Short mmCIF file of C-alpha atoms in Angstrom, two decimals:
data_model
loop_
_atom_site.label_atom_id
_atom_site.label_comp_id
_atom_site.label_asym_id
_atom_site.label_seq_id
_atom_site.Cartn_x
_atom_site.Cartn_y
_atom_site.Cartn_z
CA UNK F 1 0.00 0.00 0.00
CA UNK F 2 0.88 3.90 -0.95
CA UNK F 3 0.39 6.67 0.89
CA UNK F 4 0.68 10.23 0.16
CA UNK F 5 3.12 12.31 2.88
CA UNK F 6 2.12 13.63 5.48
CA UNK F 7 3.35 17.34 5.01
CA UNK F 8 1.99 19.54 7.66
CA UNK F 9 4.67 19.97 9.96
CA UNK F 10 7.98 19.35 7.21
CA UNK F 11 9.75 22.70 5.19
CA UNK F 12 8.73 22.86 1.66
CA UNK F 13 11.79 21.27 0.57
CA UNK F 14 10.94 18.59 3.10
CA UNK F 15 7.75 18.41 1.47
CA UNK F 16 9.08 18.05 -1.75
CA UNK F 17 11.61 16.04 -1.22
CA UNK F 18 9.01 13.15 0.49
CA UNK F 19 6.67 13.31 -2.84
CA UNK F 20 9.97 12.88 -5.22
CA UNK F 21 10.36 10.09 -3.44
CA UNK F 22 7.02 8.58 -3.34
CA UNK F 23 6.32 9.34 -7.06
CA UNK F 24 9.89 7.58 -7.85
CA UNK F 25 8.83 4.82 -6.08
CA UNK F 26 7.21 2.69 -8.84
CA UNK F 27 3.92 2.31 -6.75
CA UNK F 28 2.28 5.73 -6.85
CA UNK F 29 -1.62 5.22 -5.97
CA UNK F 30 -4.06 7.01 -8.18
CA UNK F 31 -5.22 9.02 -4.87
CA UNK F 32 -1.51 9.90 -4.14
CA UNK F 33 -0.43 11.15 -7.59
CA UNK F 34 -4.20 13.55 -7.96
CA UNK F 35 -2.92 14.55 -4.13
CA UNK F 36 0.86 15.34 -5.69
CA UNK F 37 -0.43 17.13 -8.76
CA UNK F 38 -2.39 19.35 -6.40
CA UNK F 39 0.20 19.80 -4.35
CA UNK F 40 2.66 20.60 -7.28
CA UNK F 41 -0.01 23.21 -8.78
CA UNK F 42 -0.76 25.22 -5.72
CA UNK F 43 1.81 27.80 -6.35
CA UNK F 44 5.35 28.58 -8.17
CA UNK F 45 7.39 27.82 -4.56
CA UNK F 46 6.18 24.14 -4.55
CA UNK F 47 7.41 23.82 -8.24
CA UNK F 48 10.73 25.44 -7.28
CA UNK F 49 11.07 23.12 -4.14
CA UNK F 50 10.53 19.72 -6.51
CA UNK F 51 12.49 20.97 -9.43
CA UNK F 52 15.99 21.64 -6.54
CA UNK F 53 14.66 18.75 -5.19
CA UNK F 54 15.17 16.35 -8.63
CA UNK F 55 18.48 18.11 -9.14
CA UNK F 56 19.14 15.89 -5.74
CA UNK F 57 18.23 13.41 -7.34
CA UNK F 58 20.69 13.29 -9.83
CA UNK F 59 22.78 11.14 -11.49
CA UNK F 60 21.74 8.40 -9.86
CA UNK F 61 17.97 9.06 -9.91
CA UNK F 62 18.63 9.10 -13.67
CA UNK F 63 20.42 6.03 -13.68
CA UNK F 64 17.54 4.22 -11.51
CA UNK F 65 15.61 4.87 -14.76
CA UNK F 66 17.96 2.63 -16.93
CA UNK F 67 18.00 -1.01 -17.49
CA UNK F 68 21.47 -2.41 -16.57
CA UNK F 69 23.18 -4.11 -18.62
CA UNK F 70 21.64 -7.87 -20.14
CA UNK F 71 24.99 -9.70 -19.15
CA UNK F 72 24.64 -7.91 -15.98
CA UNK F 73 24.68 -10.51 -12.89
CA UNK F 74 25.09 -9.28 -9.25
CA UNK F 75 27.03 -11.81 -7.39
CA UNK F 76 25.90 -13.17 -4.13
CA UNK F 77 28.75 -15.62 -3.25
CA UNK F 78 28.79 -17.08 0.48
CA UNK F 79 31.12 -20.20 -0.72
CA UNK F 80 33.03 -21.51 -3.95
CA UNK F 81 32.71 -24.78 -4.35
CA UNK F 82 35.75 -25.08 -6.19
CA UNK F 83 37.43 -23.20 -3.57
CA UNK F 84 36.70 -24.70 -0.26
CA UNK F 85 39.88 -23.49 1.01
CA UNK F 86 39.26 -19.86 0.14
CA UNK F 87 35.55 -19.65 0.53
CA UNK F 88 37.13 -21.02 4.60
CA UNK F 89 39.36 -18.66 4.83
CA UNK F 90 36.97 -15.83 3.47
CA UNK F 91 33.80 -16.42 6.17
CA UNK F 92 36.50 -16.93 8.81
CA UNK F 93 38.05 -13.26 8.14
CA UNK F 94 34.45 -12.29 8.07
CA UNK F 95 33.31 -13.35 11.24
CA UNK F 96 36.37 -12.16 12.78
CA UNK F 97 35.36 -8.85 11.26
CA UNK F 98 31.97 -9.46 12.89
CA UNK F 99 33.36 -10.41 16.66
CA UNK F 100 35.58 -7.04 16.25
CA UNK F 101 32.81 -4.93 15.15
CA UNK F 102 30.45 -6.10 18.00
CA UNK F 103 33.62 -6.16 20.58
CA UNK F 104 33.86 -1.84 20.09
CA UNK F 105 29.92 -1.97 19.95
CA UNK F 106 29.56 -4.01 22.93
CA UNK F 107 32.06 -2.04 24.93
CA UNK F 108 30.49 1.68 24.22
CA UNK F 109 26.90 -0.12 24.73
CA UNK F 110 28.17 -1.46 28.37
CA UNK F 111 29.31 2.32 29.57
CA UNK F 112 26.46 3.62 27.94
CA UNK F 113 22.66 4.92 29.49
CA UNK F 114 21.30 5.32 26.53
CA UNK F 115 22.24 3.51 23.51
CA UNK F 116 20.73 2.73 19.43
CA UNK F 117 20.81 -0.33 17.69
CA UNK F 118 22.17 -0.07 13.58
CA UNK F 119 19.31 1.03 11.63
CA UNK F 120 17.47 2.58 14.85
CA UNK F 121 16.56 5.43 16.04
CA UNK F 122 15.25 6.51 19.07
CA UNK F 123 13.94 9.89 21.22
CA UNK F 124 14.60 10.51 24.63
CA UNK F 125 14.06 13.14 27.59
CA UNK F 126 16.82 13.66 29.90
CA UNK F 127 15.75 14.40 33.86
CA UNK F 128 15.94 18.51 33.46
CA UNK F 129 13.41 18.21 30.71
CA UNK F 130 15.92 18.40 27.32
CA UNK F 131 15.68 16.47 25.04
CA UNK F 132 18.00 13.97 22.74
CA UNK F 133 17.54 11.92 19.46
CA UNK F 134 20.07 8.82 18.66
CA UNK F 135 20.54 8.53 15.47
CA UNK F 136 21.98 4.12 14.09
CA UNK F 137 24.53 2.52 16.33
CA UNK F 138 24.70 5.51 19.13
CA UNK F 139 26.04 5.43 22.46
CA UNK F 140 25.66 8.36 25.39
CA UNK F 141 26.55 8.21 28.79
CA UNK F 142 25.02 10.73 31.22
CA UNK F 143 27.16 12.35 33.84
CA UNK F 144 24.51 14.67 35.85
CA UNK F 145 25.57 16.76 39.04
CA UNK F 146 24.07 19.89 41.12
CA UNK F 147 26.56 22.25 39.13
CA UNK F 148 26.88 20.39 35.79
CA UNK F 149 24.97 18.19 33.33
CA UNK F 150 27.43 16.47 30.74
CA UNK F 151 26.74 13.98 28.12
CA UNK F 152 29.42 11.29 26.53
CA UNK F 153 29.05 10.75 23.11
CA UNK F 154 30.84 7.40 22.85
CA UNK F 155 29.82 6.88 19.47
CA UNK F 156 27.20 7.70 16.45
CA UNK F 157 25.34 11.08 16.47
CA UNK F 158 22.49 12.63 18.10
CA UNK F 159 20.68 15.96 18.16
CA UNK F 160 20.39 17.65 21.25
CA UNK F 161 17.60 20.43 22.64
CA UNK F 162 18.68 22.04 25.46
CA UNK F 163 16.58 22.86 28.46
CA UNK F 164 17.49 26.69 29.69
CA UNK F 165 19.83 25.92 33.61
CA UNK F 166 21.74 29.51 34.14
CA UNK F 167 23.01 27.28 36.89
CA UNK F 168 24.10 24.50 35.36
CA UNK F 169 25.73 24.35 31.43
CA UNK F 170 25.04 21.89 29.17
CA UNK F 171 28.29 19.69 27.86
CA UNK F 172 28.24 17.69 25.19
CA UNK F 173 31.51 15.45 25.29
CA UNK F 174 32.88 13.54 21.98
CA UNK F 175 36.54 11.97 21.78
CA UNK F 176 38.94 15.07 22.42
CA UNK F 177 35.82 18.15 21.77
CA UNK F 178 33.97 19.40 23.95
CA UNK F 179 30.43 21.23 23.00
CA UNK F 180 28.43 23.40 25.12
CA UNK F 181 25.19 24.81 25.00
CA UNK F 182 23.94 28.28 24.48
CA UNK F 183 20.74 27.91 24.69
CA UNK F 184 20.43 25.97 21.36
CA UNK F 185 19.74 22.67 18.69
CA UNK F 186 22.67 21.20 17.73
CA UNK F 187 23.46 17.86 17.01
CA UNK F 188 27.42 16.71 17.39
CA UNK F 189 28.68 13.00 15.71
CA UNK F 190 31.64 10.56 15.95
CA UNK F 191 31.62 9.58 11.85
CA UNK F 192 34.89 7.83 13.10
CA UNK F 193 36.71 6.95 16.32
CA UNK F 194 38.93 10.02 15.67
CA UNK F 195 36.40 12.48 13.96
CA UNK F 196 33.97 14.69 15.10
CA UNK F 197 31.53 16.72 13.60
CA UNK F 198 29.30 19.60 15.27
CA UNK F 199 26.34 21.05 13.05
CA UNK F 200 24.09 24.24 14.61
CA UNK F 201 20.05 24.35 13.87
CA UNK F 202 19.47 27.16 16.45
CA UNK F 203 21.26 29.69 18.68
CA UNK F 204 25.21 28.65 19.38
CA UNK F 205 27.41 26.50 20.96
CA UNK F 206 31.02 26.75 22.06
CA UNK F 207 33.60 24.14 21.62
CA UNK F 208 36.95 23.60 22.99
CA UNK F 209 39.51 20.70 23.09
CA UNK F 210 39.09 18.79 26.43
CA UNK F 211 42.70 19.06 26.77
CA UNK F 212 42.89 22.51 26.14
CA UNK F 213 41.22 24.05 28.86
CA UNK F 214 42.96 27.59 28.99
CA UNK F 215 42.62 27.90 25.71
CA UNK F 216 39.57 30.31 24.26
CA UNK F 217 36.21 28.04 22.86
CA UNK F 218 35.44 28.53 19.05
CA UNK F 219 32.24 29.87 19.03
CA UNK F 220 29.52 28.16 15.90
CA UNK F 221 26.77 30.03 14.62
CA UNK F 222 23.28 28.74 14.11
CA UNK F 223 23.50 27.53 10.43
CA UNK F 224 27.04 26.52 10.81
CA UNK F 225 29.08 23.60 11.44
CA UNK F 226 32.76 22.90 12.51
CA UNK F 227 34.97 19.89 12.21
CA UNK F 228 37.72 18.04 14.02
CA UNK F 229 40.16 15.25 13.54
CA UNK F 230 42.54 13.70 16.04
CA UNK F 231 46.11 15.18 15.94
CA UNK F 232 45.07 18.49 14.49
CA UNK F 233 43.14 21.82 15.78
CA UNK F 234 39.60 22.80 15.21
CA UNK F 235 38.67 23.56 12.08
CA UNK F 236 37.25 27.08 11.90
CA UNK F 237 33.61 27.20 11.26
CA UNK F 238 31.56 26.88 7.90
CA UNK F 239 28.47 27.39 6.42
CA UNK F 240 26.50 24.46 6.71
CA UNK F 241 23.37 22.57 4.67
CA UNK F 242 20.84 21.93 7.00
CA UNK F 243 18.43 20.59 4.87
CA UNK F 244 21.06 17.73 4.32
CA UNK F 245 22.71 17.28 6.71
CA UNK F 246 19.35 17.13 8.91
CA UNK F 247 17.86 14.82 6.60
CA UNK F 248 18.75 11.85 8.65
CA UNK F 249 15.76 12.96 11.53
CA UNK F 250 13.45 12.43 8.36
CA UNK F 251 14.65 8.98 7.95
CA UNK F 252 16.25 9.91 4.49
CA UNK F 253 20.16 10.20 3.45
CA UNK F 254 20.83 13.25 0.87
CA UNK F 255 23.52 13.10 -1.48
CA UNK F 256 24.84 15.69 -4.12
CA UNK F 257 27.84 15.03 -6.11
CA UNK F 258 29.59 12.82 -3.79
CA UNK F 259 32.25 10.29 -4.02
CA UNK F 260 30.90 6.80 -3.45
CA UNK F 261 33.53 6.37 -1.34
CA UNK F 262 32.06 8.88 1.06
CA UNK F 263 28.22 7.61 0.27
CA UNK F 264 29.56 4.28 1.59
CA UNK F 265 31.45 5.37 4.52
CA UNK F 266 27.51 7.15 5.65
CA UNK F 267 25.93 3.80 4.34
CA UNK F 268 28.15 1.47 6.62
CA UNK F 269 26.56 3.49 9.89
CA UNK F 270 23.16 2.16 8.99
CA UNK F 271 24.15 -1.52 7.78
CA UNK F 272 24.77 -4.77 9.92
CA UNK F 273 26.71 -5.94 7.01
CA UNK F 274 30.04 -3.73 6.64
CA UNK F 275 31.02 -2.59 2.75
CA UNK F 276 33.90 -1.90 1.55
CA UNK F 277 34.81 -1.14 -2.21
CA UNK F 278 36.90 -2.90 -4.15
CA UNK F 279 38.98 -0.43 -7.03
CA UNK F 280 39.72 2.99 -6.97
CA UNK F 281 37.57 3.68 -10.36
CA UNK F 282 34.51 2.39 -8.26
CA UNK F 283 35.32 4.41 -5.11
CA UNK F 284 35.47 7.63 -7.34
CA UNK F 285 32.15 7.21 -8.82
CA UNK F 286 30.02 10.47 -8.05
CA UNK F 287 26.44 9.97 -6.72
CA UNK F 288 23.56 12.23 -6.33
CA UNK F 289 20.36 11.48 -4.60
CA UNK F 290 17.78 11.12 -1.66
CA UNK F 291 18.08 7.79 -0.12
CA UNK F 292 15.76 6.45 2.69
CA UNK F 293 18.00 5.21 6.08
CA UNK F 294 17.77 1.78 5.19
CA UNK F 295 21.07 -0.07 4.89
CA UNK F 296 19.92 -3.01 2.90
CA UNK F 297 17.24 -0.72 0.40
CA UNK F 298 20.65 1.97 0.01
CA UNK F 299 22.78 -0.53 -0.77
CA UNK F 300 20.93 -2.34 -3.16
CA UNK F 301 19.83 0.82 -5.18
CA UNK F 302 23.49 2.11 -5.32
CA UNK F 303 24.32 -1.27 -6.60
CA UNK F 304 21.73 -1.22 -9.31
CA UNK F 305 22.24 2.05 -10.79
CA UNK F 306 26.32 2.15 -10.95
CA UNK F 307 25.91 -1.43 -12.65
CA UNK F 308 28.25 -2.58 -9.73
CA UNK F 309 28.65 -6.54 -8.53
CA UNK F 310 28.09 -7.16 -5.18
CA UNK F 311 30.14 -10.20 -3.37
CA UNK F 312 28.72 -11.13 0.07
CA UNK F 313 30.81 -13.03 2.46
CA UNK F 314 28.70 -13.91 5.19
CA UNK F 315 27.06 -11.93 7.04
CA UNK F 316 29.45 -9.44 8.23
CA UNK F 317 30.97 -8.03 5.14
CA UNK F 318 29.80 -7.03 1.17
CA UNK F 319 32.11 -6.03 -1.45
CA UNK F 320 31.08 -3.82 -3.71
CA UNK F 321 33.45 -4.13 -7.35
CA UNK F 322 32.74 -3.81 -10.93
#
């Protein structure tokens, strides 16, 4: 069954961005698409918002619409019979792969107070009345006192709206940062064990290195975002896309012009499986487009419209080559 979105409380690119989807789907009702022409012929801003919002789209949106190739064949190999010896070798180094992945995701999940499955999401309410959502495979820890109220971010991303205490500030801490609150949205992510990034939806925060205590906090702007990497400063602040780089609380993953090598590296947050890419041709290929958070529905249309092959071996780990 189709439904039409529900657009009452999204942006207008929101909006738009939900009926591309729906009408790309290949299962539009007839009650959906007579709700999506009205929608799209109430005024020249909806138009606008769907036309920026199939530029999105893109290349791969485009490529969606093609046939592959007839002598096309995805692979799906979990032994070679001619092989045993290999094929052995291969789903033992996988589920090694899988006891290490679940080791760091076991560890963060036992210091943890609050922690996300992959592929889940959840919302919760901290005791002075803020408010936090974990985005896949998220970790926090809560460290709450009569001066302070300090969260660990021990891995994944969440968004955070902060409850006004002149008394006591709001800390966010991720690996060597440190975020705090001024009076604000903001949502602050561990992409990697030594990466963090800090986006602003509303007010400011201030962010220092934990180590670095003396030294002045970088203040980021609502509508601005700042990076960091282990073994170098803070990045100065940039402008920042919301609209994408929120889409993740809409259950969708927005793309424009990026390497699949990057689209993977987001794509492996939301999968069980991990996927790595085989050639540096493939991990160059540039992709456009508005994906849902789904690892397995991702993967499979990325597959499909770059014409790659896909090897799994076992359950722990997918190759993607040409």
């Amino acid at each position: 069954m189709n439904t039409a979105p529900d657009n009452s409380n999204e942006s207008l690119a929101d909006q738009a961005i939900d009926w591309l989807v729906l009408m790309r789907s290949g299962s539009v009702t007839d009650a959906a698409r007579h709700q999506f022409e009205a929608w799209y012929g109430q005024d020249d801003a909806n138009r606008q918002a769907y036309a920026e919002a199939e530029a999105l789209w893109g290349s791969v949106a485009q490529a969606v619409k093609t046939t592959p190739p007839a002598n096309f064949q995805p692979k799906q190999i979990h032994a070679v019979p001619r092989l045993p010896r290999r094929a052995g070798l291969a789903m033992a180094a996988s589920l090694v792969l899988g006891l290490l992945i679940g080791r760091d995701r076991l560890h963060d999940w036992l210091l943890s107070d609050y922690a996300t499955a992959v592929g889940e999401q959840k919302q919760i309410q901290l005791a002075d009345g803020s408010r936090v959502l974990l985005n896949t495979d998220t970790a926090l820890d809560i460290d709450w006192s009569a001066d302070k109220r300090r969260v660990v971010l021990l891995r994944g991303q969440a968004e955070f709206k902060v409850t006004s205490d002149a008394n006591r500030p709001f800390e966010v801490v991720a690996g060597d940062t440190a975020v705090r609150a001024l009076g604000t949205v903001f949502d602050v992510a561990r992409p990697a064990a030594d990466k963090v990034e800090v986006n602003v939806t509303e007010h400011a925060v201030a962010v220092r290195l934990t180590d670095q205590a003396d030294v002045a906090a970088i203040q980021v702007e609502e509508g601005q975002r700042l990076t960091y990497s282990n073994g170098g400063g803070l990045d100065k602040p940039a402008p920042a896309n919301l609209n994408q780089l929120n889409a993740w609380k809409r259950g969708k993953l927005i793309f424009h012009d990026q390497a699949l090598a990057d689209v993977v590296a987001e794509l492996n947050r939301y999968s069980k499986a991990k996927i790595i890419l085989n050639g540096e041709d493939v991990k160059q290929l540039r992709v456009s487009g508005v994906f849902p958070t789904d690892g397995l529905a991702m993967l499979d249309a990325l597959q499909k419209s770059l014409a790659l092959r896909q090897t799994a071996l076992g359950p722990w780990l997918v190759i993607l080559h040409s």
